[in-house]
């Protein structure tokens, strides 16, 4: 979900017409506290926090505030150093907020910020490191089973099946839906092929993120909570 209220209204209207209460992710550059509250007021069910864009202090502040609101949070990292920072803050914040209903997800962005090339091996490598970090004795139970999300560079069911075999549970897909042909048909094919692969391999359902153009972000995931209460 982008920054404009009109986009929120368009998405909500479309979902109501379809009878599909999918959660909404505000995929934006969240850098100030007011944006967290704004996101909740706009009807977002989750927000994106990009570790590379935040100081450690600011990241922890925004993460704690998100836990206070009850929204879920997708924490994006690009490197192992950022991953260590993210897990350290997650341990601190969730140890202090034991009653929160917030779910944290770790997103591994496969795009190199210097060359802008993508490599799915980034998610595979970071997922292994994250699994080891979250298995430590001092990790709160609330984040011990954090789901791992692969972001960027995913264009087929083959990519998804490969990533799932390395511990990735969800997938943020965007550019490949709009690069060629009809986005809706591209999306249908990826979902259909993925479901077929899971059926053939007796795998659990994918917790997939579907990112559509024009800053409209729909989450195909039973993990994230859909907030049905009225905004005040």
Short mmCIF file of C-alpha atoms in Angstrom, two decimals:
data_model
loop_
_atom_site.label_atom_id
_atom_site.label_comp_id
_atom_site.label_asym_id
_atom_site.label_seq_id
_atom_site.Cartn_x
_atom_site.Cartn_y
_atom_site.Cartn_z
CA UNK A 1 0.00 0.00 0.00
CA UNK A 2 1.45 3.37 -0.92
CA UNK A 3 1.31 6.64 0.95
CA UNK A 4 -1.94 8.06 -0.42
CA UNK A 5 -5.30 7.63 1.31
CA UNK A 6 -7.00 7.34 -2.09
CA UNK A 7 -5.00 4.21 -2.83
CA UNK A 8 -6.16 2.71 0.46
CA UNK A 9 -9.76 3.43 -0.48
CA UNK A 10 -9.35 1.92 -3.93
CA UNK A 11 -7.80 -1.25 -2.53
CA UNK A 12 -10.39 -1.61 0.23
CA UNK A 13 -13.20 -1.15 -2.28
CA UNK A 14 -11.73 -3.74 -4.62
CA UNK A 15 -11.30 -6.28 -1.83
CA UNK A 16 -14.85 -5.75 -0.59
CA UNK A 17 -16.20 -6.36 -4.08
CA UNK A 18 -14.23 -9.58 -4.28
CA UNK A 19 -15.25 -10.64 -0.76
CA UNK A 20 -11.58 -11.27 0.01
CA UNK A 21 -10.27 -9.70 3.24
CA UNK A 22 -6.57 -9.90 2.37
CA UNK A 23 -4.13 -8.11 4.69
CA UNK A 24 -2.51 -4.92 3.41
CA UNK A 25 1.18 -4.12 3.63
CA UNK A 26 2.37 -0.53 3.52
CA UNK A 27 5.53 -0.97 1.47
CA UNK A 28 7.06 2.44 1.87
CA UNK A 29 10.08 4.16 3.38
CA UNK A 30 9.03 4.29 7.04
CA UNK A 31 11.55 6.54 8.79
CA UNK A 32 9.50 8.49 11.35
CA UNK A 33 7.19 7.52 14.20
CA UNK A 34 4.18 9.37 12.81
CA UNK A 35 4.27 7.10 9.74
CA UNK A 36 3.65 4.06 11.92
CA UNK A 37 0.51 5.60 13.40
CA UNK A 38 -0.46 6.90 9.98
CA UNK A 39 -0.17 3.41 8.55
CA UNK A 40 -2.46 2.02 11.21
CA UNK A 41 -4.98 4.81 10.64
CA UNK A 42 -4.90 4.15 6.89
CA UNK A 43 -5.89 0.54 7.50
CA UNK A 44 -2.54 -1.20 7.00
CA UNK A 45 -2.12 -4.59 8.64
CA UNK A 46 1.66 -4.56 8.33
CA UNK A 47 4.48 -2.18 7.51
CA UNK A 48 7.92 -2.53 5.99
CA UNK A 49 11.02 -1.50 7.94
CA UNK A 50 14.22 -1.37 5.88
CA UNK A 51 17.26 -1.83 8.14
CA UNK A 52 19.62 -0.19 5.63
CA UNK A 53 17.59 3.04 5.80
CA UNK A 54 17.58 3.35 9.59
CA UNK A 55 20.03 3.84 12.41
CA UNK A 56 19.96 1.14 15.07
CA UNK A 57 18.24 3.46 17.53
CA UNK A 58 15.60 4.54 15.02
CA UNK A 59 14.97 0.98 13.89
CA UNK A 60 14.39 -0.18 17.46
CA UNK A 61 12.12 2.80 18.12
CA UNK A 62 9.96 2.08 15.07
CA UNK A 63 9.91 -1.66 15.76
CA UNK A 64 8.77 -1.07 19.34
CA UNK A 65 6.09 1.35 18.18
CA UNK A 66 4.83 -1.17 15.64
CA UNK A 67 4.59 -3.77 18.40
CA UNK A 68 2.55 -1.27 20.41
CA UNK A 69 0.05 -0.85 17.55
CA UNK A 70 -0.32 -4.59 17.01
CA UNK A 71 0.49 -4.34 13.32
CA UNK A 72 2.80 -6.92 11.85
CA UNK A 73 6.18 -5.96 10.43
CA UNK A 74 8.30 -7.10 7.51
CA UNK A 75 11.94 -6.38 8.37
CA UNK A 76 14.07 -6.11 5.24
CA UNK A 77 17.80 -6.82 5.15
CA UNK A 78 20.27 -7.03 2.28
CA UNK A 79 23.44 -8.23 4.00
CA UNK A 80 24.59 -10.41 6.85
CA UNK A 81 25.63 -7.32 8.82
CA UNK A 82 22.12 -5.90 8.52
CA UNK A 83 20.68 -9.27 9.54
CA UNK A 84 22.73 -9.30 12.75
CA UNK A 85 21.47 -5.77 13.50
CA UNK A 86 17.88 -6.78 12.84
CA UNK A 87 17.95 -9.86 15.05
CA UNK A 88 19.66 -7.99 17.89
CA UNK A 89 16.89 -5.37 17.86
CA UNK A 90 14.16 -7.99 17.53
CA UNK A 91 15.47 -9.78 20.60
CA UNK A 92 15.54 -6.55 22.58
CA UNK A 93 12.12 -5.24 21.53
CA UNK A 94 10.22 -8.52 21.82
CA UNK A 95 11.80 -9.28 25.19
CA UNK A 96 10.36 -5.99 26.45
CA UNK A 97 6.96 -6.36 24.71
CA UNK A 98 5.89 -9.84 25.75
CA UNK A 99 2.16 -9.15 25.37
CA UNK A 100 2.25 -7.83 21.81
CA UNK A 101 0.35 -9.65 19.08
CA UNK A 102 2.75 -8.35 16.43
CA UNK A 103 4.31 -10.91 14.11
CA UNK A 104 7.77 -10.09 12.76
CA UNK A 105 8.93 -11.48 9.43
CA UNK A 106 12.47 -11.30 8.07
CA UNK A 107 12.73 -10.30 4.42
CA UNK A 108 15.92 -11.01 2.49
CA UNK A 109 16.26 -8.69 -0.50
CA UNK A 110 18.13 -10.36 -3.35
CA UNK A 111 18.89 -7.06 -5.07
CA UNK A 112 22.39 -5.66 -4.63
CA UNK A 113 21.97 -1.98 -3.82
CA UNK A 114 25.22 -1.07 -5.57
CA UNK A 115 24.83 -2.95 -8.87
CA UNK A 116 21.03 -3.49 -8.73
CA UNK A 117 21.53 -7.07 -9.92
CA UNK A 118 19.55 -9.85 -8.24
CA UNK A 119 20.78 -13.20 -6.95
CA UNK A 120 18.46 -15.69 -5.23
CA UNK A 121 21.50 -17.13 -3.46
CA UNK A 122 21.34 -14.08 -1.16
CA UNK A 123 18.08 -15.28 0.40
CA UNK A 124 19.39 -18.81 0.73
CA UNK A 125 22.56 -17.64 2.49
CA UNK A 126 20.79 -15.19 4.81
CA UNK A 127 18.07 -17.71 5.71
CA UNK A 128 20.71 -20.11 6.99
CA UNK A 129 22.40 -17.39 9.06
CA UNK A 130 19.06 -16.19 10.43
CA UNK A 131 18.04 -19.72 11.44
CA UNK A 132 21.24 -20.06 13.46
CA UNK A 133 20.80 -16.64 15.10
CA UNK A 134 17.19 -17.34 16.10
CA UNK A 135 18.13 -20.70 17.59
CA UNK A 136 20.21 -19.03 20.34
CA UNK A 137 19.15 -19.54 23.94
CA UNK A 138 18.47 -15.83 24.56
CA UNK A 139 15.94 -15.48 21.73
CA UNK A 140 12.36 -14.80 22.92
CA UNK A 141 9.87 -17.53 22.03
CA UNK A 142 7.72 -15.00 20.16
CA UNK A 143 10.34 -14.61 17.41
CA UNK A 144 11.99 -18.04 17.50
CA UNK A 145 9.84 -19.25 14.61
CA UNK A 146 10.02 -16.07 12.53
CA UNK A 147 9.13 -16.69 8.89
CA UNK A 148 11.67 -15.88 6.18
CA UNK A 149 10.62 -13.97 3.06
CA UNK A 150 12.55 -13.89 -0.22
CA UNK A 151 12.34 -10.51 -1.95
CA UNK A 152 13.18 -9.50 -5.55
CA UNK A 153 14.28 -11.56 -8.53
CA UNK A 154 11.53 -14.18 -8.24
CA UNK A 155 9.86 -14.89 -11.57
CA UNK A 156 8.65 -18.49 -11.60
CA UNK A 157 7.37 -21.44 -9.60
CA UNK A 158 10.82 -23.00 -10.07
CA UNK A 159 12.36 -20.09 -8.16
CA UNK A 160 9.79 -20.50 -5.40
CA UNK A 161 10.29 -24.25 -5.13
CA UNK A 162 14.06 -23.82 -4.90
CA UNK A 163 13.78 -21.17 -2.19
CA UNK A 164 11.25 -23.19 -0.18
CA UNK A 165 13.70 -26.07 -0.02
CA UNK A 166 16.12 -23.71 1.74
CA UNK A 167 13.72 -22.53 4.45
CA UNK A 168 12.02 -19.57 2.75
CA UNK A 169 8.29 -19.41 3.56
CA UNK A 170 7.10 -16.36 1.63
CA UNK A 171 7.88 -14.42 -1.49
CA UNK A 172 7.71 -10.75 -2.41
CA UNK A 173 7.07 -10.56 -6.14
CA UNK A 174 6.76 -7.39 -8.17
CA UNK A 175 8.79 -6.64 -11.27
CA UNK A 176 8.28 -10.05 -12.88
CA UNK A 177 4.51 -9.52 -12.83
CA UNK A 178 4.66 -6.30 -14.83
CA UNK A 179 7.76 -6.73 -17.01
CA UNK A 180 5.97 -8.63 -19.77
CA UNK A 181 2.39 -9.47 -20.65
CA UNK A 182 -0.63 -9.14 -18.37
CA UNK A 183 0.20 -8.81 -14.64
CA UNK A 184 -2.98 -10.65 -13.67
CA UNK A 185 -2.21 -13.61 -15.93
CA UNK A 186 1.42 -13.68 -14.81
CA UNK A 187 0.28 -13.78 -11.21
CA UNK A 188 -2.24 -16.55 -11.87
CA UNK A 189 0.45 -18.66 -13.54
CA UNK A 190 2.94 -18.27 -10.70
CA UNK A 191 0.31 -19.18 -8.09
CA UNK A 192 -1.05 -22.11 -10.12
CA UNK A 193 2.40 -23.52 -10.85
CA UNK A 194 3.44 -23.11 -7.21
CA UNK A 195 0.33 -24.86 -5.92
CA UNK A 196 0.90 -27.69 -8.38
CA UNK A 197 4.49 -28.07 -7.22
CA UNK A 198 3.44 -28.11 -3.55
CA UNK A 199 0.78 -30.72 -4.25
CA UNK A 200 3.24 -32.93 -6.11
CA UNK A 201 5.83 -32.60 -3.37
CA UNK A 202 3.42 -32.77 -0.42
CA UNK A 203 4.53 -29.35 0.84
CA UNK A 204 2.65 -26.91 3.07
CA UNK A 205 1.00 -23.86 1.53
CA UNK A 206 3.23 -20.99 0.56
CA UNK A 207 2.85 -17.76 2.53
CA UNK A 208 3.23 -15.60 -0.57
CA UNK A 209 3.37 -11.86 -0.86
CA UNK A 210 1.88 -10.45 -4.03
CA UNK A 211 3.05 -6.99 -4.94
CA UNK A 212 0.99 -5.24 -7.61
CA UNK A 213 1.86 -2.03 -9.51
CA UNK A 214 0.87 1.50 -8.51
CA UNK A 215 1.93 0.93 -4.91
CA UNK A 216 -0.98 -1.41 -4.19
CA UNK A 217 0.36 -4.21 -2.04
CA UNK A 218 -1.70 -7.26 -1.21
CA UNK A 219 -0.42 -9.99 1.06
CA UNK A 220 -1.38 -13.56 0.23
CA UNK A 221 -0.55 -14.98 3.62
CA UNK A 222 -2.55 -16.60 6.43
CA UNK A 223 0.22 -15.64 8.85
CA UNK A 224 -0.32 -11.90 8.91
CA UNK A 225 -3.40 -10.72 10.73
CA UNK A 226 -6.21 -8.86 9.00
CA UNK A 227 -7.32 -5.96 11.20
CA UNK A 228 -11.08 -5.71 10.93
CA UNK A 229 -11.75 -3.26 13.71
CA UNK A 230 -12.77 0.29 12.81
CA UNK A 231 -10.06 2.92 12.81
CA UNK A 232 -10.63 5.71 15.28
#
